[in-house]
Coordinates of C-alpha atoms and ligand atoms in Angstrom, one line a residue:
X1422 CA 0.0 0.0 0.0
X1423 CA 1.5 3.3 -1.0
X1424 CA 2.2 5.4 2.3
X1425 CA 1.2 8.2 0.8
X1426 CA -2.4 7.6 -0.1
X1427 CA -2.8 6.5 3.5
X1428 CA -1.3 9.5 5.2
X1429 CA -3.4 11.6 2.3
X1430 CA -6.7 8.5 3.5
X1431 CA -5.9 9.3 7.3
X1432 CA -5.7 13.1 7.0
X1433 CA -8.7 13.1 5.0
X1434 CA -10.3 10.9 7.9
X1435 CA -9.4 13.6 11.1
X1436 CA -9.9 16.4 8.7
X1437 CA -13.6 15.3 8.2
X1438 CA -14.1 14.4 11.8
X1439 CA -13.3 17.8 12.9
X1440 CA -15.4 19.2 10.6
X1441 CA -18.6 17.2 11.6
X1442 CA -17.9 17.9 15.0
X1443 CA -17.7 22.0 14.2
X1444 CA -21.1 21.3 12.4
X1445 CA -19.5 22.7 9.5
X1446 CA -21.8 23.9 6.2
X1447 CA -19.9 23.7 3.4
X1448 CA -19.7 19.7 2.2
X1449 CA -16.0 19.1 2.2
X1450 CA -14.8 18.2 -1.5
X1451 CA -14.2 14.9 -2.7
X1452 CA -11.4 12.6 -1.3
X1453 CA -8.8 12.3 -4.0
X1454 CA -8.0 8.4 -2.7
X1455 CA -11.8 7.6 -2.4
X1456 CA -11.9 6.6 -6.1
X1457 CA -8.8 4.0 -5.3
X1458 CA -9.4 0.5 -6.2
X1459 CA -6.3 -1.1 -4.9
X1460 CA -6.4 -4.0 -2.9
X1461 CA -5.1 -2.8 0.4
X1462 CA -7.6 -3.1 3.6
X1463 CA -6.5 -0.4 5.1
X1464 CA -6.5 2.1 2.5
X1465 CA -9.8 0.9 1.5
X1466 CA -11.1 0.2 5.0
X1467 CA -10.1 3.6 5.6
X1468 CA -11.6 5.5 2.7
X1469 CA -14.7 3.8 3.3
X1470 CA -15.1 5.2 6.9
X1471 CA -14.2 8.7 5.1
X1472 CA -17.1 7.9 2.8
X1473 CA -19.2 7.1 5.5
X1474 CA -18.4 9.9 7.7
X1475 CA -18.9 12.7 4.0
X1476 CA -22.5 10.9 3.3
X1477 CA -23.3 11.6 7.2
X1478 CA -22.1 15.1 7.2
X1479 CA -23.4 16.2 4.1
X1480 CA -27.0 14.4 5.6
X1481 CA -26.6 16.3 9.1
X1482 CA -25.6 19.9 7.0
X1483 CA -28.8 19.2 5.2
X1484 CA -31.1 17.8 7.8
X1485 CA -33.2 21.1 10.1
X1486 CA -32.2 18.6 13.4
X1487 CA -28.6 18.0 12.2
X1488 CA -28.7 14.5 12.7
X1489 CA -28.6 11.8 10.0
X1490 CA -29.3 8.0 9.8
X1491 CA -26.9 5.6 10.0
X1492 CA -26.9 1.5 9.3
X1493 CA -25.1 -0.8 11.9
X1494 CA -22.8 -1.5 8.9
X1495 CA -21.3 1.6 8.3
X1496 CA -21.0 2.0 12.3
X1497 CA -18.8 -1.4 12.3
X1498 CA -16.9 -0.3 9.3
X1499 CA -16.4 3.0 11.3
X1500 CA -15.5 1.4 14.8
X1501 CA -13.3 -1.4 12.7
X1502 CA -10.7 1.9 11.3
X1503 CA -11.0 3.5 14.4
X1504 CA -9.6 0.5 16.6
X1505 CA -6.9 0.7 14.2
X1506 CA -6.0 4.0 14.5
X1507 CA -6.4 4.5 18.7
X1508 CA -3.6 1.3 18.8
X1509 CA -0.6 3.7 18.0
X1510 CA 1.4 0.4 19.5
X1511 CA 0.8 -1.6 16.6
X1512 CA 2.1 -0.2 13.8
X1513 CA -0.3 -0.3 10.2
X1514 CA 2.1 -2.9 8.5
X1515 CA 1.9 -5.4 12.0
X1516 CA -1.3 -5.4 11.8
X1517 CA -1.1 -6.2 7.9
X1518 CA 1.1 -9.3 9.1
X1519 CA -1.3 -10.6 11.4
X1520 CA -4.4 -10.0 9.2
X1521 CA -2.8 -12.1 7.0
X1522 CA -2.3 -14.5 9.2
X1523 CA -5.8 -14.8 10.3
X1524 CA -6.8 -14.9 6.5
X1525 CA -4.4 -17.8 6.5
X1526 CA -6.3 -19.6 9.3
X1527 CA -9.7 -19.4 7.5
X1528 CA -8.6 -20.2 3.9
X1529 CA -6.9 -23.1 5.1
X1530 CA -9.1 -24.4 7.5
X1531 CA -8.2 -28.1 7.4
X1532 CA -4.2 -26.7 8.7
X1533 CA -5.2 -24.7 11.1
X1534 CA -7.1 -26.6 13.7
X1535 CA -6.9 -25.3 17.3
X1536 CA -3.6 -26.6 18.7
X1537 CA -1.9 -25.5 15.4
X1538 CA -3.5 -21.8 15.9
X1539 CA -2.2 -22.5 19.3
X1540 CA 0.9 -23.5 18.5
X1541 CA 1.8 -20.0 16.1
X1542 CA -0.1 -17.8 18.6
X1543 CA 1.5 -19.1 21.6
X1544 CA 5.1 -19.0 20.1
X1545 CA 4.7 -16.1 17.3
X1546 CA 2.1 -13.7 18.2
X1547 CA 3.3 -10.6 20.5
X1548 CA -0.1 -10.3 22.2
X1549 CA -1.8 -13.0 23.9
X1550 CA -5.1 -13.9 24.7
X1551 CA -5.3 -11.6 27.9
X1552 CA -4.1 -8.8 26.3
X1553 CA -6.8 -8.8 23.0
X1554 CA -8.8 -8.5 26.4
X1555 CA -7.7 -6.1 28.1
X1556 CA -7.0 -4.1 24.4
X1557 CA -10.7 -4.9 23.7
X1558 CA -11.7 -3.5 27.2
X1559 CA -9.3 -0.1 26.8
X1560 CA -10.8 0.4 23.9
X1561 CA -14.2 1.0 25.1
X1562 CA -12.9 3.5 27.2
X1563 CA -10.8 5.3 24.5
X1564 CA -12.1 9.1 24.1
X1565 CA -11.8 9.2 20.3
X1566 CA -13.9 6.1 19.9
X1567 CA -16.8 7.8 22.5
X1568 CA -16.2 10.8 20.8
X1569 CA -16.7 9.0 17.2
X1570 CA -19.6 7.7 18.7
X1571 CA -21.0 10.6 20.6
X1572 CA -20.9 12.0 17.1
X1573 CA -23.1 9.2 15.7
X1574 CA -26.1 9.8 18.9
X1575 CA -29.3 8.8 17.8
X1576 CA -27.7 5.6 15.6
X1577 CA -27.9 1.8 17.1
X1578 CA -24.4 1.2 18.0
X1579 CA -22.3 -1.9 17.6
X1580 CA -21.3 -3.9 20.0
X1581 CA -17.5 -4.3 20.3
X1582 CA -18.3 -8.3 19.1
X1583 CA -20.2 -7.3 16.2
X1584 CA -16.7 -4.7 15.9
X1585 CA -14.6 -7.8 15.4
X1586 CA -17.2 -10.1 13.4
X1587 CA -17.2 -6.9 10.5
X1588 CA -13.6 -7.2 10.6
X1589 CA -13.1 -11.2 10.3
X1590 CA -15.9 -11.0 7.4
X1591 CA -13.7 -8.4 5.5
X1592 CA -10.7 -10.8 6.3
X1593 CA -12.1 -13.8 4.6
X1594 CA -13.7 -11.7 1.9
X1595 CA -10.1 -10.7 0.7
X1596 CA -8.4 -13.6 0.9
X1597 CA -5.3 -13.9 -1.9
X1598 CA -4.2 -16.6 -3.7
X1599 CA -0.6 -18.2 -3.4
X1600 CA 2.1 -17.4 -4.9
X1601 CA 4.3 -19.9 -7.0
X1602 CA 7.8 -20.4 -8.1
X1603 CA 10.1 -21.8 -10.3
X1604 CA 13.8 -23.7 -9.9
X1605 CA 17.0 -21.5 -9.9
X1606 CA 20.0 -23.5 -8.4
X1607 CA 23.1 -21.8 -6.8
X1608 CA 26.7 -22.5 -8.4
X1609 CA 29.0 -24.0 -6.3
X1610 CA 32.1 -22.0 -5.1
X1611 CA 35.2 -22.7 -3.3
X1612 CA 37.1 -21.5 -1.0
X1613 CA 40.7 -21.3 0.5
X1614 CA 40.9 -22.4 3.8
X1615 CA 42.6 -19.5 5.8
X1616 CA 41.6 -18.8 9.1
X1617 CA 42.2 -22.7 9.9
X1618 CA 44.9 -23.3 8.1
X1619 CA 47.1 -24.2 10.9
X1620 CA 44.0 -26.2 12.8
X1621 CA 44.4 -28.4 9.3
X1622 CA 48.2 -28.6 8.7
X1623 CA 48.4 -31.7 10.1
X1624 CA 45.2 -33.5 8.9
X1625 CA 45.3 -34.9 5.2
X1626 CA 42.7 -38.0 6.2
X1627 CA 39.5 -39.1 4.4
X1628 CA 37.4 -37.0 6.8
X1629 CA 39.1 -34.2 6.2
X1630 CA 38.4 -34.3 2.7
X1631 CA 35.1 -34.8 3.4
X1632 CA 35.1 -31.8 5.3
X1633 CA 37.1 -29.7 2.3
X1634 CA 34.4 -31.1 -0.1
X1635 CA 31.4 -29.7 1.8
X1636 CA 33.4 -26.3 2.9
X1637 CA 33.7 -25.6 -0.9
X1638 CA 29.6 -25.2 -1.2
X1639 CA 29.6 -23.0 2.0
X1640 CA 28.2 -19.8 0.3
X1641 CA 25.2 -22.3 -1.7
X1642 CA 22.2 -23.5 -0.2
X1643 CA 23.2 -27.1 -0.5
X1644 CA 25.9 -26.8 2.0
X1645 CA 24.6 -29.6 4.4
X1646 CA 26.0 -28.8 8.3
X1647 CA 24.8 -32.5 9.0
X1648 CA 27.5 -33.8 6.8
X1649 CA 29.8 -31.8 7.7
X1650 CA 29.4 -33.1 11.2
X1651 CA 28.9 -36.5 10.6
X1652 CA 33.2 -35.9 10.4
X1653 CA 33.9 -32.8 12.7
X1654 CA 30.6 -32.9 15.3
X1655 CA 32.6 -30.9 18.0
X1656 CA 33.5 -28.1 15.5
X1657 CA 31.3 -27.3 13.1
X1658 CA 30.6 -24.0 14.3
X1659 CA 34.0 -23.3 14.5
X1660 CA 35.0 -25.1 10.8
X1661 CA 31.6 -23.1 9.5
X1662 CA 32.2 -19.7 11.2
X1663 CA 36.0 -19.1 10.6
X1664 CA 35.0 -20.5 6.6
X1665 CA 32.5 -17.9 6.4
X1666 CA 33.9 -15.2 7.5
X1667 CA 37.0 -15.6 5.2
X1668 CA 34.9 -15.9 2.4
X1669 CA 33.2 -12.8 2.8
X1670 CA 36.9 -10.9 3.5
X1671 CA 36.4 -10.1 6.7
X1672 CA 38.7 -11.0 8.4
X1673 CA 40.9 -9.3 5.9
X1674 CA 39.3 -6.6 5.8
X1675 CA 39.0 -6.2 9.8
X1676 CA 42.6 -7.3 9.9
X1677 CA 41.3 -9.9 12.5
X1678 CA 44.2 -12.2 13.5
X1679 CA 43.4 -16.0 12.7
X1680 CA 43.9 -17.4 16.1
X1681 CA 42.0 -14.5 17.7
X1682 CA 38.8 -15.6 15.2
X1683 CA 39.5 -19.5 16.6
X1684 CA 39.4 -18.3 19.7
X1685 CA 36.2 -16.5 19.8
X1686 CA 34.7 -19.8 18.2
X1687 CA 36.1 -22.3 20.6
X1688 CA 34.6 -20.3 23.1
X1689 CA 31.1 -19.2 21.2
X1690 CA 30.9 -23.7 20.5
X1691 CA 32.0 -24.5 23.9
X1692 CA 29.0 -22.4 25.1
X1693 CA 26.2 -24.0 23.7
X1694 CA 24.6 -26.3 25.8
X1695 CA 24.3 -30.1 23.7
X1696 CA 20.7 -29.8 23.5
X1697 CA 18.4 -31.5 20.7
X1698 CA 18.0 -28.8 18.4
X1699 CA 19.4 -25.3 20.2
X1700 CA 23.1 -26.6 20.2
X1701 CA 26.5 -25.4 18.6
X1702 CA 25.1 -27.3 14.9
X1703 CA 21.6 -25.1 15.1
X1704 CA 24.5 -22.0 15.0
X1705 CA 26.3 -23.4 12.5
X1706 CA 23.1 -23.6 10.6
X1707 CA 22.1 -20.2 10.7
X1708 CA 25.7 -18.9 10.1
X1709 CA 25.8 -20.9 6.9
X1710 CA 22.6 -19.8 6.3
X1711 CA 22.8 -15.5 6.6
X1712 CA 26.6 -16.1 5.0
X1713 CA 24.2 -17.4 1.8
X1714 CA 22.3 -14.8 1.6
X1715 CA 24.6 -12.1 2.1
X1716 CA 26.8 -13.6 -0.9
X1717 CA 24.9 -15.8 -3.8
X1718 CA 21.3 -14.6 -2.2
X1719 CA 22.2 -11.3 -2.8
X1720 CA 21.6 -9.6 0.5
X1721 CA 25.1 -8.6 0.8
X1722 CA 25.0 -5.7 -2.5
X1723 CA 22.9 -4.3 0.1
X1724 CA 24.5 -4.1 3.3
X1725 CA 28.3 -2.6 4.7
X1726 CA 31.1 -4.5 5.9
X1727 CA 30.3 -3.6 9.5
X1728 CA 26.7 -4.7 8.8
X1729 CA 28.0 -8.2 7.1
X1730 CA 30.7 -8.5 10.3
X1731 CA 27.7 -8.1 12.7
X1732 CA 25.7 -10.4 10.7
X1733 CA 27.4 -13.0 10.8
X1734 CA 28.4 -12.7 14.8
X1735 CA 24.7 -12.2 16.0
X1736 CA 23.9 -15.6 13.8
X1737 CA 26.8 -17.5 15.8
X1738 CA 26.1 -16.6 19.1
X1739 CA 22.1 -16.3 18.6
X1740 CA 21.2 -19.3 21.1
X1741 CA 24.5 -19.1 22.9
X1742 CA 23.6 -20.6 26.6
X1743 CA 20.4 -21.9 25.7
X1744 CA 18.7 -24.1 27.9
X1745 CA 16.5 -26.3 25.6
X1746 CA 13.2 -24.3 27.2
X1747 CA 11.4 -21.9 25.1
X1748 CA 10.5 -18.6 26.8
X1749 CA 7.5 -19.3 27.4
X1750 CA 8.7 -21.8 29.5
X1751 CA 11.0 -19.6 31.9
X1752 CA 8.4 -16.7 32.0
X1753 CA 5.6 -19.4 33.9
X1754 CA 7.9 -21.0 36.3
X1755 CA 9.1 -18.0 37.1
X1756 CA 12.7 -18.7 37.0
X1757 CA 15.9 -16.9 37.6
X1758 CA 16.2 -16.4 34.1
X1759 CA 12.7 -14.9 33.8
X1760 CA 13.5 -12.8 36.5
X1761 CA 16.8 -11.8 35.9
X1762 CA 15.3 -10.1 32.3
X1763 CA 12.1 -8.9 34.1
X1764 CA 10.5 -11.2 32.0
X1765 CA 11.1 -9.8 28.7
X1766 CA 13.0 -12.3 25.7
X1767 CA 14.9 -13.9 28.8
X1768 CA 16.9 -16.1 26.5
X1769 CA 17.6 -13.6 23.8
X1770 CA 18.6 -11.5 26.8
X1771 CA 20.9 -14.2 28.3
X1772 CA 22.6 -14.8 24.5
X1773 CA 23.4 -11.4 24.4
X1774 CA 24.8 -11.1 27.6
X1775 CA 26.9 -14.4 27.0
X1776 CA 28.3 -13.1 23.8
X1777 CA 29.7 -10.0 24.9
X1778 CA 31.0 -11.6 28.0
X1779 CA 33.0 -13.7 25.7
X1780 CA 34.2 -10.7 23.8
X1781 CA 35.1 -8.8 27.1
X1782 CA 38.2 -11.9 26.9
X1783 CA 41.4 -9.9 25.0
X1784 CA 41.9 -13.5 23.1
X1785 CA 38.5 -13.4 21.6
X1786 CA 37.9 -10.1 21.0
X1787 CA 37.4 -10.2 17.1
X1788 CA 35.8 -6.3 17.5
X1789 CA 39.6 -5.2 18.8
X1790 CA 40.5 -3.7 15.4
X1791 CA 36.8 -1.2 15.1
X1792 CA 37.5 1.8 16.7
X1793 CA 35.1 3.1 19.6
X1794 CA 32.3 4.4 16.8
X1795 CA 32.0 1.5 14.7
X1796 CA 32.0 -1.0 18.2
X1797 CA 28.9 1.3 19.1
X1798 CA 27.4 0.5 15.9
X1799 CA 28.2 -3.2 15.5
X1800 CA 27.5 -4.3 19.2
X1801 CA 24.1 -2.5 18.4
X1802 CA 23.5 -4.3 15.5
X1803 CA 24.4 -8.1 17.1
X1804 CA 21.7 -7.2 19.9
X1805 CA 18.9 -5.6 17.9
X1806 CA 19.9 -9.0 15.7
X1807 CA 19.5 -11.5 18.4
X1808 CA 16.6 -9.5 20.1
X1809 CA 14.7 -10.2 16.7
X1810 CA 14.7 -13.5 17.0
X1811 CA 12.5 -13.9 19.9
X1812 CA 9.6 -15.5 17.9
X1813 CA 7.0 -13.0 19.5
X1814 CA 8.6 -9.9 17.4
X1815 CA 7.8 -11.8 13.9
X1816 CA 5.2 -9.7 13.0
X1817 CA 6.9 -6.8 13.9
X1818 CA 10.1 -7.1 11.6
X1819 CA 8.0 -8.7 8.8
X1820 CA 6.0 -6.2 9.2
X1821 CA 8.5 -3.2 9.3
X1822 CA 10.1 -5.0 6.4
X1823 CA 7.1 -4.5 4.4
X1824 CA 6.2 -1.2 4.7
X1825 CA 9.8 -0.5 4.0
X1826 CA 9.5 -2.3 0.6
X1827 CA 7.0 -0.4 -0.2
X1828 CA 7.8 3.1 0.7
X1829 CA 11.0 1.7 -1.4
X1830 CA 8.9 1.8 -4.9
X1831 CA 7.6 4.6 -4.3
X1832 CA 10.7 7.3 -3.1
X1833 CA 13.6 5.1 -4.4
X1834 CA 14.8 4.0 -0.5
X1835 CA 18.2 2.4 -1.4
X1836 CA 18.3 0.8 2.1
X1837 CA 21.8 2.7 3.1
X1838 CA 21.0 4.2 6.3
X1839 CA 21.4 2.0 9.2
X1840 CA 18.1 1.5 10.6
X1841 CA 17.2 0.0 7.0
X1842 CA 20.1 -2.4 7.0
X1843 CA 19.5 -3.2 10.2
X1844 CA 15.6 -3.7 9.5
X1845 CA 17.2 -6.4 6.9
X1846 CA 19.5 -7.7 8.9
X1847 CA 16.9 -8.9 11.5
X1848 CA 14.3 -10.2 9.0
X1849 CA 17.1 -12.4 7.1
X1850 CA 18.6 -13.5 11.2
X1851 CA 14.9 -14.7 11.5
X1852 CA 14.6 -16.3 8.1
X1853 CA 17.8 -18.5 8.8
X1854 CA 16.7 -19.2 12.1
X1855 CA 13.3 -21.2 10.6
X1856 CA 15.5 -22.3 7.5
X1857 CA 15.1 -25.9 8.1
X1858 CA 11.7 -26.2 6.3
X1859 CA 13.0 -24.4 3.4
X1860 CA 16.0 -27.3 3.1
X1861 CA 15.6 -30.6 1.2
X1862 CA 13.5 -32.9 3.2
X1863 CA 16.3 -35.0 4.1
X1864 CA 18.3 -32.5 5.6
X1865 CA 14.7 -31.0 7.0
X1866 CA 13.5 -33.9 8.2
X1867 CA 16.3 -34.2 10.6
X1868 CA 15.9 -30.5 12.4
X1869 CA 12.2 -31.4 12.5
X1870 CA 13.4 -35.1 14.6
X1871 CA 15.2 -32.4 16.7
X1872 CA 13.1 -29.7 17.3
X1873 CA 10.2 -32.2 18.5
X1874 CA 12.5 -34.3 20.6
X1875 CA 13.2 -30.7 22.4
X1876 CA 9.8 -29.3 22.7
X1877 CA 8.2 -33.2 23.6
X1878 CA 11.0 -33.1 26.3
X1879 CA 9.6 -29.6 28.0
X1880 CA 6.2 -30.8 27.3
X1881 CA 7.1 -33.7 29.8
X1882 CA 8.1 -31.0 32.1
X1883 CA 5.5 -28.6 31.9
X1884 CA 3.4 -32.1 33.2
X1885 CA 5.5 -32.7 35.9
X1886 CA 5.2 -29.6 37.2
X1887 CA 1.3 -29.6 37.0
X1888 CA 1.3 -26.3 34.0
X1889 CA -0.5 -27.0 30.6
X1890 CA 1.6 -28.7 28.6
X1891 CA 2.5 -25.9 25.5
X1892 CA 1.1 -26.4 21.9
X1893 CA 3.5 -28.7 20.0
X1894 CA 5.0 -29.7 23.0
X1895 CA 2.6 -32.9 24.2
X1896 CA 4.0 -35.9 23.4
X1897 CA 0.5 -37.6 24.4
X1898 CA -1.2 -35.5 22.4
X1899 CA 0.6 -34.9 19.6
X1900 CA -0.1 -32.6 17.0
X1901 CA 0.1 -34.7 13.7
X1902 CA 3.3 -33.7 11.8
X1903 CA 1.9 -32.9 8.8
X1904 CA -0.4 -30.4 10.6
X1905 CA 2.0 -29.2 12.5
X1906 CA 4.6 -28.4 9.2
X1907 CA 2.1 -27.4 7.0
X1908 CA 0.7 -24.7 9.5
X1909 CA 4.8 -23.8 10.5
X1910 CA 5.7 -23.6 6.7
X1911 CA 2.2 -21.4 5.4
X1912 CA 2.0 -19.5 8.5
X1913 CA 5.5 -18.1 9.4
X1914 CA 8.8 -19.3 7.4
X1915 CA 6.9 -18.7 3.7
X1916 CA 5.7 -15.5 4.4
X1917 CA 9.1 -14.5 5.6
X1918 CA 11.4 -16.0 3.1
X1919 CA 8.8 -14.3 0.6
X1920 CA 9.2 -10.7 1.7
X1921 CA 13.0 -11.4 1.9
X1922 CA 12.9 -12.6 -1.4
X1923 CA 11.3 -9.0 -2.6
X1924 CA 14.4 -7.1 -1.8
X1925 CA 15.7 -5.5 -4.3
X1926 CA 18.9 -7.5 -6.0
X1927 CA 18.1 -10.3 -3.6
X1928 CA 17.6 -13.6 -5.5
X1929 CA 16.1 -16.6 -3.4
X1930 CA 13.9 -18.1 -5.7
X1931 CA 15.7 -21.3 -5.1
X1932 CA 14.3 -21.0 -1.2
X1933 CA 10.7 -20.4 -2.6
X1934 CA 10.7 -23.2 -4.4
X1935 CA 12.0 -25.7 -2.2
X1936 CA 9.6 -24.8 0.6
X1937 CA 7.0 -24.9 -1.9
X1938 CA 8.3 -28.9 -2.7
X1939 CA 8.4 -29.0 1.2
X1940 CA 5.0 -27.8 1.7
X1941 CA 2.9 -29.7 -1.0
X1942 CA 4.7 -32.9 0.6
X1943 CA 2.3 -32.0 4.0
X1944 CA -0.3 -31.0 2.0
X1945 CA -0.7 -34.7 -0.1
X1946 CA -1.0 -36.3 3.6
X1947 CA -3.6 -33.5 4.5
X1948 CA -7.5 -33.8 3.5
X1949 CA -8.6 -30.1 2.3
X1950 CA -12.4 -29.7 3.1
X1951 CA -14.6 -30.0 -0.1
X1952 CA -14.7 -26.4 -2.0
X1953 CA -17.9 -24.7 -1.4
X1954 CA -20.6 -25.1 -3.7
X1955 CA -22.3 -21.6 -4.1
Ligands
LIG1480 P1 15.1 -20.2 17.8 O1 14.5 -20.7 19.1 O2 15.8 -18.9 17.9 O3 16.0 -21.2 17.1 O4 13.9 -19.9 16.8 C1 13.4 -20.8 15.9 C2 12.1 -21.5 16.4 O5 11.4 -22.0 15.3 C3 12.4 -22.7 17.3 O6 12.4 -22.3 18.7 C4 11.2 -23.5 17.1 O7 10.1 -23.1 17.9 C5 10.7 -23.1 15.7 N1 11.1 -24.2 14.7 C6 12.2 -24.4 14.0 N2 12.1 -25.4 13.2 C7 10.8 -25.9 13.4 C8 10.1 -27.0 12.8 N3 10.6 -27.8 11.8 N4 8.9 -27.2 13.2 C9 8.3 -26.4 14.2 N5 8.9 -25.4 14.7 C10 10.2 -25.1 14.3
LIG1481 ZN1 17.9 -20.4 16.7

């Protein structure tokens, strides 16, 4: 949605409020954006209400009572754009995210049962069920909306349910179709192996030309970390993270000295705890993963050396010390950890802090070479990084991300300032951190064995200690796989990877389409419901 025709939409909206609250005569002239067609809800949503709100004026200016009639429709329509624009906390694009989400729900009904909805709004939605209440209870107190109202007197008014049912119909009304891809392979590259040269000298075995084979894909997305483990478990942080940053030249180009870089990794590896899925291989994973899309996926054209440096630490260290419980988790026993972060991304927190107590260490500290300025702006960059990958702030970013595209077609952004590439820089951290689904089913399959042996082994203690036992996490219960992928993949890691893939020079067609293969593999074990005859 163009920015401008909603700013032009939203100024048109107060200016007409005013004006019927001033019982102005004159009917205001027409609202340029009121002719648009385009497909955006909110623009249209909103130049609906202004429609509304013209036809009512123009009814009072005429009427000898000033008052004018009013259907329950247009006062839902009204109350819908209102709720919107009294929630200054949830930015226009968010709420895009999550609409679409919803829409998601309903056109895929046979998906989305209630422990998968469960499941993404437990782990990915930043407001829970108590606070749509209390949100839904603020908002009947909210002046502008009594004002709005007070404005209407004399019309029946909806009821903040029928609100939300107006809303829902409009979400299922719009409902868009899929997009789909084609195949686009990555070439294979290779690399010289500099930073661990001297960690090789010695070793000319088999496995280590295993190891050399798989090291010259690292910048594709067929690099496999599982094979390069099945040879070098204990290091393949260390082996991935020394390879990539050579290959993107910076250690060159930060003049960072080889066995200060080895140190930082022995100590960023020997940190992760060997859970199931959140271990050292996870971080090797995602650093393999943001590496390929700052170099054949494109990202990098857009983003500075600092910008690739931080990158590629904040994927590293981005589950550093974590304990194999989800936040959740911490935050309803109550925990130290919970506590000691007030409750707010306590493991994101905790991988922060851990990282840049390893850095604090003279032998690790791969930031030495930056001077004070640049530290500033890279340590900002690792923890806004790793802060974004707290599940709950997927909406957010995507969001963000979104209405950053857009504003990019229409004033030429280029993405240089830093908030921008940092604003990328988050959303492509988050895509690597749910890249598993977008792998070959093989290598996919694998993370998935992992992930559920992890959340299966909270679930057991969420029982024990007599809480309800998360979505995705009952073992007793289990959600069915294929439910359970299909509803991960359409619901969160598509519509991320897609948005990433709309940056300009960024080329991840390859991702779409595997996740596509991935997805229609879920899909042939689900039953869609029968199409609706009308
Ligand atoms: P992180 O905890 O930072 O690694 O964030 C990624 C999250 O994505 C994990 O905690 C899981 O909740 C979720 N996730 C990753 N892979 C899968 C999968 N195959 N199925 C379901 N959830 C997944
Ligand atoms: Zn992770």
């Amino acid at each position: 949605m163009p920015l401008s025709k909603q700013r032009e939409a939203l100024k048109e909206a107060a200016r007409l409020l005013r004006d019927s609250r001033a019982k102005a005569q004159d009917v205001p002239p027409d609202v340029k954006s009121s002719s648009s067609d385009d497909d955006d809800d909110d623009t249209a949503s909103l130049v609906t209400a202004v429609k509304i709100l013209k036809k009512c004026h123009a009814e009072c200016a005429e009427s000898a009572t000033s008052t004018a009639v009013v259907t329950l429709d247009d006062i839902d329509t009204l109350l819908t754009v209102f709720i919107e624009l009294v929630d200054p906390d949830t930015p226009v694009y968010t709420r895009a995210v999550e609409r679409n989400l919803m829409r998601k729900f309903s056109s895929h009904k046979h998906v989305f049962d209630d422990k998968v909805q469960g499941f993404i709004h437990q782990n990915y939605s930043s407001k829970n069920e108590e606070s749509k209440d209390n949100f839904r209870t603020a908002l009947r107190r909210t002046s502008l909306v009594q004002r709005c109202v007070k404005a209407f007197k004399g019309s029946r008014l909806a009821t903040p349910d029928s609100v939300y049912a107006a809303s829902r119909r409009r979400q299922r009304s719009n409902a868009r179709s899929e997009k789909r891809h084609s195949l686009d392979g990555s070439p294979e590259r290779s690399y010289p192996i500099g930073t661990l040269e001297a960690y090789w000298a010695a070793d000319q075995t088999a496995s280590f030309l295993l190891v050399k084979k798989e090291l010259s894909k690292i910048s594709t997305w067929s690099f496999n970390v599982l094979e390069l483990s099945k040879v070098q478990s204990a290091d393949a942080l260390l082996i991935v993270g020394c390879t990539c940053f050579d290959a993107e030249g910076l250690t060159r180009h930060f003049h960072i000295p080889a066995p200060v870089l080895r140190a930082f990794y022995f100590g960023v590896q020997a940190k992760y705890l060997p859970n199931p899925y959140h271990n050292a291989e996870h971080a090797a994973d995602v650093t393999q993963c943001v590496h390929h899309f700052l170099t054949l996926g494109g990202l990098g054209t857009q983003i500075s050396m600092r910008g690739k440096l931080a990158a590629l630490i904040a994927a590293s260290v981005h589950d550093i010390g974590h304990t194999g419980f989800s936040n959740n988790f911490h935050i309803a026993t109550n925990d130290a950890l919970a506590i000691r972060y007030a409750f707010r991304s306590p493991l994101e927190n905790m991988h922060c802090a851990v990282a840049f107590e390893l850095l604090q260490q003279k032998e690790c500290d791969i930031l030495a070479t930056l001077n004070d300025l640049e530290k500033i702006e890279v340590r900002g960059l690792i923890i806004d990084m790793i802060l974004a990958t707290d599940n709950k702030n997927h909406a957010i970013h995507l969001g963000r991300l979104d209405g950053l595209l857009q504003s990019a077609d229409e004033d030429q952004t280029d993405f240089s300032s830093l908030d921008d590439q940092k604003l990328l820089l988050q959303v492509a951290l988050h895509a690597a951190d749910v890249c598993n689904p977008v792998k070959p089913m093989d290598i996919y399959a694998v993370w998935t064995s992992r992930v559920m042996e992890e959340f299966y082994a909270q679930g057991d203690n969420e029982r024990e200690l007599g809480l309800p036992v998360s979505f995705g996490c009952d073992r007793v219960n289990p959600i069915p796989e294929a439910k359970m992928q299909a509803g991960f993949i359409i619901g969160i890691v598509r519509p991320v990877f897609e948005t990433l893939a709309k940056v300009p020079k960024v080329s991840l067609k390859h991702c779409l389409d595997q996740v596509e293969r991935n997805l229609a593999h879920w899909q042939d074990q689900l039953t869609p419901p029968p199409p609706v005859v009308t």
